[in-house]
Structure formats: structure tokens, C-alpha cells
């Protein structure tokens, strides 16, 4: 149907993709649950990875790309966890290596002839891999997944994390390293990811050290960031060193991640086309041969 009617991001192909994918995945989960007493997380996540990869390649869908990458990371997580008794103890370092490799591979793939139509999908891969890379070393995440803390859900009672200094340094410094690399390399993806993770670092710190309410902590961090942004914008009113505050003609991918299509119907609802020469047949919405109540 998609091929014969030439659907491309028309809504029809999206609906068919999600309905068919949901049904196939549900059927696979039911079959796996019947043949195994233990829920096979690794097999299900691997199947989801393959399914999402097919949809991402076939429809160049960014959300399916993100789901496929997360499913791949989940597959590695569950396989490594079950493969070795010390799997969870080394999991943060494995996830760091995997996400770093995925990021640099996607970074190098942009601009190649084979990936010409998948630039947006590669950008999504970069964003997800950067976020998971940070979470892999975030102190709260590492402590929550620690074998010593299994079954304990109160953050106050969680066991201390080995190499805690390393993970605290990772939690606090990585967002600022992202910011520095984004500014140095003029990479807006890693720059904006770093800005988001500054708040995550502040929230993690507040979760353990109750210096003030979390609202106050996030407000102070926000005020500092706004102050820095204001000074940078004032400084870059005159372009310096290849940086400028002025809008460029070519928008960045991060500026296109909007839900504009969701408000199109509201924007144009009740609007009649101007002029009789725009009608091509029957119908009350521009014609096209539709019936009168279309």
C-alpha cells in the first residue's frame, strides 16, 4: 500500500508502521512468554531492535531509530548481565564503551553517499548515545543498578558505589565537557545535550546533598545558565572566531525537532481557499473530486 500509493510521511505510513510493529511485537512477546518460564528480556529487546531497524531504514523514521538504538543497548545490557556473574559490576564501563563507539561511528557516517538520506536518523543516534553515555556513569543510576543495592529502592539506604569518586566526577563534569566540546567544534547537538544534562547533574547532586530544596537548586543553576547565555549573546553580536548570535539561513537539525504538523489542522481549520481558480472539482476543501461533505 505504501509503495503503490507513494506514501512518504503522510500519516498513513506512520499509522501502518506503528500498528503493524505493535502487533508483530506483541505476538512475539506472547510466543516467548509461553515457551519460557523466565521472561526473555534479551530476546525481546533484540527482536525489537531488528524490527525498529527495518522501519527506520524503510521509512527513515527518527523515532524508530531511537527505539532501535535503545533496544540494541538493552540487548547488550541483558546479555552481559546474564553472561557473567560480575556483569553488573562492569556494566557502566561497558555501556560507556558501547555508547562512545556508536556516537563516533554515527558522527563519521554523516555526509557519506550511503547515508545521504539518513542524516536526521544519524543525528538522533548521536543524541541518544550521548544521553545514555552520561547516564551510564551517573552516580544515581550506577548506585541504583549496583548488585549490592538490588531490591532496595530508597536512595538513602542504597549501598555505596565502588570507585564513587570517579562516578561523581563523571556526573558533574561530563555536562560541562559536552558544553566545551560543542563550543569548540561548533556542534549544536552535543552543546544542547550538555545544557540539558547540567540540570540532570544538579538534580543528582541535590538527591544526595540536601543543601536546599530541589526547586531552589534548579533555579540557581538556571539563573547561572541564563546569565552565561546573556553575556555570550552580547559578546557575539559582532561575530568572533567563527561564532555569531545572528540567525543563519540554514537551520540546524535541532531547530527542526518540532511538532508543527500537530497544529496544522488547527491553523487552517475553517479557512476557505481564496479565488475560484483554486477549485479542481467537487468537495468543500479545495476540491480534488471529493464528495460535498469531505
PDB file of C-alpha atoms in Angstrom:
ATOM      1  CA  UNK A   1       0.000   0.000   0.000  1.00  0.00           C
ATOM      2  CA  UNK A   2       2.779   2.445   0.892  1.00  0.00           C
ATOM      3  CA  UNK A   3       4.765   1.573  -2.215  1.00  0.00           C
ATOM      4  CA  UNK A   4       1.885   1.638  -4.697  1.00  0.00           C
ATOM      5  CA  UNK A   5       0.340   4.850  -3.366  1.00  0.00           C
ATOM      6  CA  UNK A   6       3.724   6.565  -2.874  1.00  0.00           C
ATOM      7  CA  UNK A   7       3.126   7.445   0.762  1.00  0.00           C
ATOM      8  CA  UNK A   8       6.006   9.257   2.466  1.00  0.00           C
ATOM      9  CA  UNK A   9       5.488  10.820   5.891  1.00  0.00           C
ATOM     10  CA  UNK A  10       1.837  11.321   5.007  1.00  0.00           C
ATOM     11  CA  UNK A  11       0.478   9.912   8.246  1.00  0.00           C
ATOM     12  CA  UNK A  12      -0.782   6.769   6.559  1.00  0.00           C
ATOM     13  CA  UNK A  13       2.655   5.165   6.512  1.00  0.00           C
ATOM     14  CA  UNK A  14       3.214   6.207  10.138  1.00  0.00           C
ATOM     15  CA  UNK A  15      -0.061   4.616  11.211  1.00  0.00           C
ATOM     16  CA  UNK A  16       0.657   1.394   9.321  1.00  0.00           C
ATOM     17  CA  UNK A  17       4.174   1.287  10.740  1.00  0.00           C
ATOM     18  CA  UNK A  18       3.081   1.616  14.378  1.00  0.00           C
ATOM     19  CA  UNK A  19       0.065  -0.696  14.074  1.00  0.00           C
ATOM     20  CA  UNK A  20       1.955  -3.458  12.270  1.00  0.00           C
ATOM     21  CA  UNK A  21       5.006  -3.101  14.516  1.00  0.00           C
ATOM     22  CA  UNK A  22       2.890  -3.208  17.665  1.00  0.00           C
ATOM     23  CA  UNK A  23       1.022  -6.317  16.529  1.00  0.00           C
ATOM     24  CA  UNK A  24       4.158  -8.184  15.439  1.00  0.00           C
ATOM     25  CA  UNK A  25       6.000  -7.332  18.664  1.00  0.00           C
ATOM     26  CA  UNK A  26       3.008  -8.305  20.813  1.00  0.00           C
ATOM     27  CA  UNK A  27       2.751 -11.652  19.044  1.00  0.00           C
ATOM     28  CA  UNK A  28       6.461 -12.287  19.550  1.00  0.00           C
ATOM     29  CA  UNK A  29       6.248 -11.444  23.270  1.00  0.00           C
ATOM     30  CA  UNK A  30       3.272 -13.797  23.731  1.00  0.00           C
ATOM     31  CA  UNK A  31       5.106 -16.651  21.977  1.00  0.00           C
ATOM     32  CA  UNK A  32       8.282 -16.115  24.015  1.00  0.00           C
ATOM     33  CA  UNK A  33       6.350 -15.973  27.288  1.00  0.00           C
ATOM     34  CA  UNK A  34       4.681 -19.295  26.507  1.00  0.00           C
ATOM     35  CA  UNK A  35       7.865 -21.264  25.804  1.00  0.00           C
ATOM     36  CA  UNK A  36       9.945 -19.919  28.702  1.00  0.00           C
ATOM     37  CA  UNK A  37       9.287 -19.637  32.411  1.00  0.00           C
ATOM     38  CA  UNK A  38      11.773 -16.764  32.711  1.00  0.00           C
ATOM     39  CA  UNK A  39      10.818 -13.674  30.758  1.00  0.00           C
ATOM     40  CA  UNK A  40      13.384 -13.460  27.910  1.00  0.00           C
ATOM     41  CA  UNK A  41      14.254  -9.771  28.017  1.00  0.00           C
ATOM     42  CA  UNK A  42      17.325 -10.153  25.818  1.00  0.00           C
ATOM     43  CA  UNK A  43      15.465 -11.959  23.005  1.00  0.00           C
ATOM     44  CA  UNK A  44      12.585  -9.498  23.068  1.00  0.00           C
ATOM     45  CA  UNK A  45      14.859  -6.447  23.048  1.00  0.00           C
ATOM     46  CA  UNK A  46      16.907  -7.954  20.191  1.00  0.00           C
ATOM     47  CA  UNK A  47      13.750  -8.643  18.180  1.00  0.00           C
ATOM     48  CA  UNK A  48      12.557  -5.094  18.858  1.00  0.00           C
ATOM     49  CA  UNK A  49      15.929  -3.807  17.668  1.00  0.00           C
ATOM     50  CA  UNK A  50      15.618  -5.680  14.357  1.00  0.00           C
ATOM     51  CA  UNK A  51      12.002  -4.598  13.893  1.00  0.00           C
ATOM     52  CA  UNK A  52      12.729  -0.934  14.606  1.00  0.00           C
ATOM     53  CA  UNK A  53      15.817  -1.079  12.383  1.00  0.00           C
ATOM     54  CA  UNK A  54      13.678  -2.310   9.488  1.00  0.00           C
ATOM     55  CA  UNK A  55      11.189   0.535   9.937  1.00  0.00           C
ATOM     56  CA  UNK A  56      13.953   3.096  10.353  1.00  0.00           C
ATOM     57  CA  UNK A  57      15.662   2.001   7.129  1.00  0.00           C
ATOM     58  CA  UNK A  58      12.423   1.631   5.182  1.00  0.00           C
ATOM     59  CA  UNK A  59      10.767   4.895   6.296  1.00  0.00           C
ATOM     60  CA  UNK A  60      13.773   6.967   7.511  1.00  0.00           C
ATOM     61  CA  UNK A  61      11.820   7.385  10.745  1.00  0.00           C
ATOM     62  CA  UNK A  62      13.684   9.184  13.546  1.00  0.00           C
ATOM     63  CA  UNK A  63      11.596   7.824  16.423  1.00  0.00           C
ATOM     64  CA  UNK A  64      12.054   4.244  15.210  1.00  0.00           C
ATOM     65  CA  UNK A  65      15.780   4.960  15.003  1.00  0.00           C
ATOM     66  CA  UNK A  66      15.805   5.987  18.671  1.00  0.00           C
ATOM     67  CA  UNK A  67      13.779   2.920  19.674  1.00  0.00           C
ATOM     68  CA  UNK A  68      16.073   0.634  17.708  1.00  0.00           C
ATOM     69  CA  UNK A  69      19.185   2.081  19.333  1.00  0.00           C
ATOM     70  CA  UNK A  70      17.712   1.837  22.841  1.00  0.00           C
ATOM     71  CA  UNK A  71      16.671  -1.747  22.114  1.00  0.00           C
ATOM     72  CA  UNK A  72      20.219  -2.538  20.973  1.00  0.00           C
ATOM     73  CA  UNK A  73      21.662  -1.059  24.160  1.00  0.00           C
ATOM     74  CA  UNK A  74      19.101  -3.006  26.214  1.00  0.00           C
ATOM     75  CA  UNK A  75      20.084  -6.222  24.417  1.00  0.00           C
ATOM     76  CA  UNK A  76      23.747  -5.689  25.274  1.00  0.00           C
ATOM     77  CA  UNK A  77      22.749  -4.887  28.848  1.00  0.00           C
ATOM     78  CA  UNK A  78      20.716  -8.064  29.404  1.00  0.00           C
ATOM     79  CA  UNK A  79      23.184 -10.363  27.599  1.00  0.00           C
ATOM     80  CA  UNK A  80      26.169  -9.011  29.547  1.00  0.00           C
ATOM     81  CA  UNK A  81      24.201  -9.151  32.809  1.00  0.00           C
ATOM     82  CA  UNK A  82      23.314 -12.835  32.343  1.00  0.00           C
ATOM     83  CA  UNK A  83      26.601 -13.892  30.779  1.00  0.00           C
ATOM     84  CA  UNK A  84      28.919 -13.161  33.700  1.00  0.00           C
ATOM     85  CA  UNK A  85      28.467 -13.118  37.464  1.00  0.00           C
ATOM     86  CA  UNK A  86      30.348  -9.833  37.551  1.00  0.00           C
ATOM     87  CA  UNK A  87      28.374  -8.394  34.649  1.00  0.00           C
ATOM     88  CA  UNK A  88      26.560  -5.721  36.647  1.00  0.00           C
ATOM     89  CA  UNK A  89      29.760  -4.613  38.358  1.00  0.00           C
ATOM     90  CA  UNK A  90      31.343  -3.801  34.982  1.00  0.00           C
ATOM     91  CA  UNK A  91      28.157  -2.663  33.241  1.00  0.00           C
ATOM     92  CA  UNK A  92      28.804   1.112  33.498  1.00  0.00           C
ATOM     93  CA  UNK A  93      32.165   0.798  31.750  1.00  0.00           C
ATOM     94  CA  UNK A  94      30.734  -1.476  29.043  1.00  0.00           C
ATOM     95  CA  UNK A  95      27.917   0.991  28.360  1.00  0.00           C
ATOM     96  CA  UNK A  96      30.432   3.848  28.176  1.00  0.00           C
ATOM     97  CA  UNK A  97      32.479   1.978  25.585  1.00  0.00           C
ATOM     98  CA  UNK A  98      29.432   0.938  23.547  1.00  0.00           C
ATOM     99  CA  UNK A  99      27.829   4.403  23.502  1.00  0.00           C
ATOM    100  CA  UNK A 100      31.128   6.116  22.692  1.00  0.00           C
ATOM    101  CA  UNK A 101      31.661   3.749  19.766  1.00  0.00           C
ATOM    102  CA  UNK A 102      28.120   4.290  18.482  1.00  0.00           C
ATOM    103  CA  UNK A 103      28.491   8.072  18.716  1.00  0.00           C
ATOM    104  CA  UNK A 104      31.775   8.259  16.837  1.00  0.00           C
ATOM    105  CA  UNK A 105      30.566   5.762  14.215  1.00  0.00           C
ATOM    106  CA  UNK A 106      27.416   7.804  13.554  1.00  0.00           C
ATOM    107  CA  UNK A 107      29.464  11.006  13.529  1.00  0.00           C
ATOM    108  CA  UNK A 108      31.781   9.631  10.846  1.00  0.00           C
ATOM    109  CA  UNK A 109      28.876   8.279   8.791  1.00  0.00           C
ATOM    110  CA  UNK A 110      27.303  11.689   8.183  1.00  0.00           C
ATOM    111  CA  UNK A 111      27.967  13.006   4.695  1.00  0.00           C
ATOM    112  CA  UNK A 112      28.709   9.618   3.182  1.00  0.00           C
ATOM    113  CA  UNK A 113      26.942   8.592  -0.006  1.00  0.00           C
ATOM    114  CA  UNK A 114      25.374   5.513   1.599  1.00  0.00           C
ATOM    115  CA  UNK A 115      23.822   7.563   4.417  1.00  0.00           C
ATOM    116  CA  UNK A 116      22.723  10.570   2.375  1.00  0.00           C
ATOM    117  CA  UNK A 117      19.032  10.104   3.175  1.00  0.00           C
ATOM    118  CA  UNK A 118      19.594   9.161   6.818  1.00  0.00           C
ATOM    119  CA  UNK A 119      21.256  12.308   8.150  1.00  0.00           C
ATOM    120  CA  UNK A 120      18.379  13.053  10.544  1.00  0.00           C
ATOM    121  CA  UNK A 121      18.426   9.463  11.811  1.00  0.00           C
ATOM    122  CA  UNK A 122      22.172   9.712  12.435  1.00  0.00           C
ATOM    123  CA  UNK A 123      21.599  12.913  14.399  1.00  0.00           C
ATOM    124  CA  UNK A 124      19.072  11.064  16.572  1.00  0.00           C
ATOM    125  CA  UNK A 125      21.633   8.298  17.131  1.00  0.00           C
ATOM    126  CA  UNK A 126      24.130  10.909  18.309  1.00  0.00           C
ATOM    127  CA  UNK A 127      21.654  12.441  20.766  1.00  0.00           C
ATOM    128  CA  UNK A 128      20.588   9.103  22.252  1.00  0.00           C
ATOM    129  CA  UNK A 129      24.152   7.792  22.511  1.00  0.00           C
ATOM    130  CA  UNK A 130      25.315  10.990  24.253  1.00  0.00           C
ATOM    131  CA  UNK A 131      22.468  10.785  26.761  1.00  0.00           C
ATOM    132  CA  UNK A 132      22.992   7.092  27.517  1.00  0.00           C
ATOM    133  CA  UNK A 133      26.761   7.665  27.729  1.00  0.00           C
ATOM    134  CA  UNK A 134      26.157  10.178  30.518  1.00  0.00           C
ATOM    135  CA  UNK A 135      23.585   8.000  32.280  1.00  0.00           C
ATOM    136  CA  UNK A 136      25.984   5.038  32.210  1.00  0.00           C
ATOM    137  CA  UNK A 137      28.276   6.908  34.617  1.00  0.00           C
ATOM    138  CA  UNK A 138      25.693   8.932  36.518  1.00  0.00           C
ATOM    139  CA  UNK A 139      26.165   8.193  40.230  1.00  0.00           C
ATOM    140  CA  UNK A 140      22.475   7.705  40.982  1.00  0.00           C
ATOM    141  CA  UNK A 141      21.959   5.339  38.024  1.00  0.00           C
ATOM    142  CA  UNK A 142      25.069   3.326  38.867  1.00  0.00           C
ATOM    143  CA  UNK A 143      24.077   3.062  42.515  1.00  0.00           C
ATOM    144  CA  UNK A 144      20.507   2.044  41.672  1.00  0.00           C
ATOM    145  CA  UNK A 145      21.739  -0.762  39.380  1.00  0.00           C
ATOM    146  CA  UNK A 146      24.512  -1.891  41.707  1.00  0.00           C
ATOM    147  CA  UNK A 147      24.280  -5.592  42.730  1.00  0.00           C
ATOM    148  CA  UNK A 148      24.629  -4.565  46.389  1.00  0.00           C
ATOM    149  CA  UNK A 149      21.552  -2.356  46.073  1.00  0.00           C
ATOM    150  CA  UNK A 150      19.322  -4.905  44.347  1.00  0.00           C
ATOM    151  CA  UNK A 151      15.806  -4.853  45.766  1.00  0.00           C
ATOM    152  CA  UNK A 152      16.382  -1.616  47.734  1.00  0.00           C
ATOM    153  CA  UNK A 153      14.536   1.387  46.328  1.00  0.00           C
ATOM    154  CA  UNK A 154      15.208   4.041  48.954  1.00  0.00           C
ATOM    155  CA  UNK A 155      18.114   6.180  47.731  1.00  0.00           C
ATOM    156  CA  UNK A 156      19.164   6.850  51.313  1.00  0.00           C
ATOM    157  CA  UNK A 157      19.669   3.141  52.003  1.00  0.00           C
ATOM    158  CA  UNK A 158      21.472   2.257  48.775  1.00  0.00           C
ATOM    159  CA  UNK A 159      24.942   0.779  49.218  1.00  0.00           C
ATOM    160  CA  UNK A 160      27.966   2.982  48.416  1.00  0.00           C
ATOM    161  CA  UNK A 161      29.298   2.618  44.884  1.00  0.00           C
ATOM    162  CA  UNK A 162      32.862   1.331  44.335  1.00  0.00           C
ATOM    163  CA  UNK A 163      35.000   3.997  42.648  1.00  0.00           C
ATOM    164  CA  UNK A 164      32.431   6.514  43.851  1.00  0.00           C
ATOM    165  CA  UNK A 165      34.762   9.443  43.253  1.00  0.00           C
ATOM    166  CA  UNK A 166      35.059   8.524  39.567  1.00  0.00           C
ATOM    167  CA  UNK A 167      31.293   8.359  39.094  1.00  0.00           C
ATOM    168  CA  UNK A 168      30.722  11.617  40.983  1.00  0.00           C
ATOM    169  CA  UNK A 169      33.318  13.287  38.769  1.00  0.00           C
ATOM    170  CA  UNK A 170      31.587  11.810  35.718  1.00  0.00           C
ATOM    171  CA  UNK A 171      28.184  13.039  36.917  1.00  0.00           C
ATOM    172  CA  UNK A 172      29.335  16.622  37.464  1.00  0.00           C
ATOM    173  CA  UNK A 173      31.975  17.118  34.770  1.00  0.00           C
ATOM    174  CA  UNK A 174      30.561  15.371  31.688  1.00  0.00           C
ATOM    175  CA  UNK A 175      27.840  18.009  31.020  1.00  0.00           C
ATOM    176  CA  UNK A 176      30.473  20.756  31.070  1.00  0.00           C
ATOM    177  CA  UNK A 177      32.781  18.682  28.869  1.00  0.00           C
ATOM    178  CA  UNK A 178      29.884  18.371  26.415  1.00  0.00           C
ATOM    179  CA  UNK A 179      29.433  22.150  26.517  1.00  0.00           C
ATOM    180  CA  UNK A 180      33.134  22.735  25.915  1.00  0.00           C
ATOM    181  CA  UNK A 181      33.311  20.285  23.016  1.00  0.00           C
ATOM    182  CA  UNK A 182      30.134  21.711  21.499  1.00  0.00           C
ATOM    183  CA  UNK A 183      31.535  25.239  21.563  1.00  0.00           C
ATOM    184  CA  UNK A 184      34.987  24.202  20.354  1.00  0.00           C
ATOM    185  CA  UNK A 185      33.702  22.055  17.466  1.00  0.00           C
ATOM    186  CA  UNK A 186      30.646  24.236  16.715  1.00  0.00           C
ATOM    187  CA  UNK A 187      28.479  21.162  17.263  1.00  0.00           C
ATOM    188  CA  UNK A 188      24.999  22.220  18.347  1.00  0.00           C
ATOM    189  CA  UNK A 189      23.871  18.657  19.125  1.00  0.00           C
ATOM    190  CA  UNK A 190      26.476  17.990  21.802  1.00  0.00           C
ATOM    191  CA  UNK A 191      26.159  21.603  23.008  1.00  0.00           C
ATOM    192  CA  UNK A 192      22.426  21.413  23.662  1.00  0.00           C
ATOM    193  CA  UNK A 193      22.723  17.911  25.094  1.00  0.00           C
ATOM    194  CA  UNK A 194      25.233  19.308  27.579  1.00  0.00           C
ATOM    195  CA  UNK A 195      22.828  22.076  28.557  1.00  0.00           C
ATOM    196  CA  UNK A 196      20.112  19.525  29.313  1.00  0.00           C
ATOM    197  CA  UNK A 197      22.486  17.354  31.334  1.00  0.00           C
ATOM    198  CA  UNK A 198      23.573  20.272  33.523  1.00  0.00           C
ATOM    199  CA  UNK A 199      20.100  20.108  35.063  1.00  0.00           C
ATOM    200  CA  UNK A 200      20.425  16.323  35.441  1.00  0.00           C
ATOM    201  CA  UNK A 201      23.732  16.767  37.269  1.00  0.00           C
ATOM    202  CA  UNK A 202      22.214  19.382  39.589  1.00  0.00           C
ATOM    203  CA  UNK A 203      19.245  17.124  40.348  1.00  0.00           C
ATOM    204  CA  UNK A 204      21.568  14.167  41.090  1.00  0.00           C
ATOM    205  CA  UNK A 205      23.695  16.267  43.441  1.00  0.00           C
ATOM    206  CA  UNK A 206      20.571  17.551  45.222  1.00  0.00           C
ATOM    207  CA  UNK A 207      19.309  13.980  45.655  1.00  0.00           C
ATOM    208  CA  UNK A 208      22.260  13.191  47.967  1.00  0.00           C
ATOM    209  CA  UNK A 209      23.217  16.551  49.448  1.00  0.00           C
ATOM    210  CA  UNK A 210      20.181  18.425  50.729  1.00  0.00           C
ATOM    211  CA  UNK A 211      21.672  21.881  50.799  1.00  0.00           C
ATOM    212  CA  UNK A 212      18.383  23.392  49.655  1.00  0.00           C
ATOM    213  CA  UNK A 213      15.086  22.319  48.066  1.00  0.00           C
ATOM    214  CA  UNK A 214      15.393  20.905  44.567  1.00  0.00           C
ATOM    215  CA  UNK A 215      13.406  23.856  43.190  1.00  0.00           C
ATOM    216  CA  UNK A 216      15.979  26.248  44.599  1.00  0.00           C
ATOM    217  CA  UNK A 217      18.901  24.200  43.264  1.00  0.00           C
ATOM    218  CA  UNK A 218      17.457  24.034  39.744  1.00  0.00           C
ATOM    219  CA  UNK A 219      16.528  27.721  39.879  1.00  0.00           C
ATOM    220  CA  UNK A 220      20.094  28.716  40.794  1.00  0.00           C
ATOM    221  CA  UNK A 221      21.507  26.549  38.005  1.00  0.00           C
ATOM    222  CA  UNK A 222      19.004  28.061  35.584  1.00  0.00           C
ATOM    223  CA  UNK A 223      19.890  31.614  36.623  1.00  0.00           C
ATOM    224  CA  UNK A 224      23.599  30.893  36.147  1.00  0.00           C
ATOM    225  CA  UNK A 225      22.992  29.417  32.682  1.00  0.00           C
ATOM    226  CA  UNK A 226      20.755  32.330  31.680  1.00  0.00           C
ATOM    227  CA  UNK A 227      23.412  34.776  32.839  1.00  0.00           C
ATOM    228  CA  UNK A 228      26.092  32.978  30.840  1.00  0.00           C
ATOM    229  CA  UNK A 229      23.835  32.868  27.762  1.00  0.00           C
ATOM    230  CA  UNK A 230      23.080  36.590  28.040  1.00  0.00           C
ATOM    231  CA  UNK A 231      26.758  37.512  28.268  1.00  0.00           C
ATOM    232  CA  UNK A 232      27.609  35.245  25.329  1.00  0.00           C
ATOM    233  CA  UNK A 233      24.823  36.757  23.198  1.00  0.00           C
ATOM    234  CA  UNK A 234      26.019  40.270  23.994  1.00  0.00           C
ATOM    235  CA  UNK A 235      29.592  39.252  23.179  1.00  0.00           C
ATOM    236  CA  UNK A 236      28.642  37.619  19.861  1.00  0.00           C
ATOM    237  CA  UNK A 237      26.534  40.460  18.473  1.00  0.00           C
ATOM    238  CA  UNK A 238      29.684  41.085  16.466  1.00  0.00           C
ATOM    239  CA  UNK A 239      30.794  37.701  15.047  1.00  0.00           C
ATOM    240  CA  UNK A 240      34.072  36.486  16.539  1.00  0.00           C
ATOM    241  CA  UNK A 241      36.183  33.421  15.793  1.00  0.00           C
ATOM    242  CA  UNK A 242      33.521  31.876  13.566  1.00  0.00           C
ATOM    243  CA  UNK A 243      30.727  32.270  16.144  1.00  0.00           C
ATOM    244  CA  UNK A 244      27.723  34.550  15.820  1.00  0.00           C
ATOM    245  CA  UNK A 245      24.422  35.172  17.572  1.00  0.00           C
ATOM    246  CA  UNK A 246      22.686  36.146  14.319  1.00  0.00           C
ATOM    247  CA  UNK A 247      20.298  33.694  12.668  1.00  0.00           C
ATOM    248  CA  UNK A 248      21.777  31.857   9.710  1.00  0.00           C
ATOM    249  CA  UNK A 249      19.884  30.994   6.534  1.00  0.00           C
ATOM    250  CA  UNK A 250      20.269  27.243   7.001  1.00  0.00           C
ATOM    251  CA  UNK A 251      18.525  25.956  10.097  1.00  0.00           C
ATOM    252  CA  UNK A 252      20.064  23.297  12.251  1.00  0.00           C
ATOM    253  CA  UNK A 253      18.606  19.847  12.755  1.00  0.00           C
ATOM    254  CA  UNK A 254      17.925  20.588  16.424  1.00  0.00           C
ATOM    255  CA  UNK A 255      15.728  23.506  15.372  1.00  0.00           C
ATOM    256  CA  UNK A 256      13.602  21.174  13.245  1.00  0.00           C
ATOM    257  CA  UNK A 257      12.630  18.832  16.085  1.00  0.00           C
ATOM    258  CA  UNK A 258       9.189  20.396  16.445  1.00  0.00           C
ATOM    259  CA  UNK A 259       5.636  19.129  16.386  1.00  0.00           C
ATOM    260  CA  UNK A 260       4.444  21.694  13.844  1.00  0.00           C
ATOM    261  CA  UNK A 261       2.415  19.103  11.975  1.00  0.00           C
ATOM    262  CA  UNK A 262       0.202  18.679  15.045  1.00  0.00           C
ATOM    263  CA  UNK A 263      -1.123  22.252  14.782  1.00  0.00           C
ATOM    264  CA  UNK A 264      -1.540  22.462  11.016  1.00  0.00           C
ATOM    265  CA  UNK A 265      -5.178  21.354  11.161  1.00  0.00           C
ATOM    266  CA  UNK A 266      -5.939  23.943  13.864  1.00  0.00           C
ATOM    267  CA  UNK A 267      -4.146  26.682  11.958  1.00  0.00           C
ATOM    268  CA  UNK A 268      -6.034  26.126   8.724  1.00  0.00           C
ATOM    269  CA  UNK A 269      -9.341  24.856  10.105  1.00  0.00           C
ATOM    270  CA  UNK A 270     -12.314  26.694   8.669  1.00  0.00           C
ATOM    271  CA  UNK A 271     -10.218  28.527   6.063  1.00  0.00           C
ATOM    272  CA  UNK A 272     -11.531  28.572   2.502  1.00  0.00           C
ATOM    273  CA  UNK A 273      -9.061  28.881  -0.403  1.00  0.00           C
ATOM    274  CA  UNK A 274      -9.110  32.320  -1.999  1.00  0.00           C
ATOM    275  CA  UNK A 275     -10.279  32.520  -5.576  1.00  0.00           C
ATOM    276  CA  UNK A 276     -12.370  30.193  -7.713  1.00  0.00           C
ATOM    277  CA  UNK A 277      -9.393  29.101  -9.801  1.00  0.00           C
ATOM    278  CA  UNK A 278      -8.104  27.047  -6.854  1.00  0.00           C
ATOM    279  CA  UNK A 279     -11.011  24.594  -7.026  1.00  0.00           C
ATOM    280  CA  UNK A 280     -10.372  21.496  -9.103  1.00  0.00           C
ATOM    281  CA  UNK A 281     -13.650  19.629  -8.697  1.00  0.00           C
ATOM    282  CA  UNK A 282     -16.205  18.572  -6.131  1.00  0.00           C
ATOM    283  CA  UNK A 283     -15.782  18.988  -2.406  1.00  0.00           C
ATOM    284  CA  UNK A 284     -15.720  21.795   0.134  1.00  0.00           C
ATOM    285  CA  UNK A 285     -12.000  21.680   0.989  1.00  0.00           C
ATOM    286  CA  UNK A 286     -10.220  22.652  -2.209  1.00  0.00           C
ATOM    287  CA  UNK A 287     -11.943  20.102  -4.417  1.00  0.00           C
ATOM    288  CA  UNK A 288      -9.942  17.267  -5.889  1.00  0.00           C
ATOM    289  CA  UNK A 289     -13.051  15.275  -6.789  1.00  0.00           C
ATOM    290  CA  UNK A 290     -14.102  14.597  -3.195  1.00  0.00           C
ATOM    291  CA  UNK A 291     -17.730  14.464  -2.190  1.00  0.00           C
ATOM    292  CA  UNK A 292     -19.507  17.513  -0.879  1.00  0.00           C
ATOM    293  CA  UNK A 293     -19.187  16.520   2.802  1.00  0.00           C
ATOM    294  CA  UNK A 294     -15.428  15.704   2.718  1.00  0.00           C
TER     295      UNK A 294
END
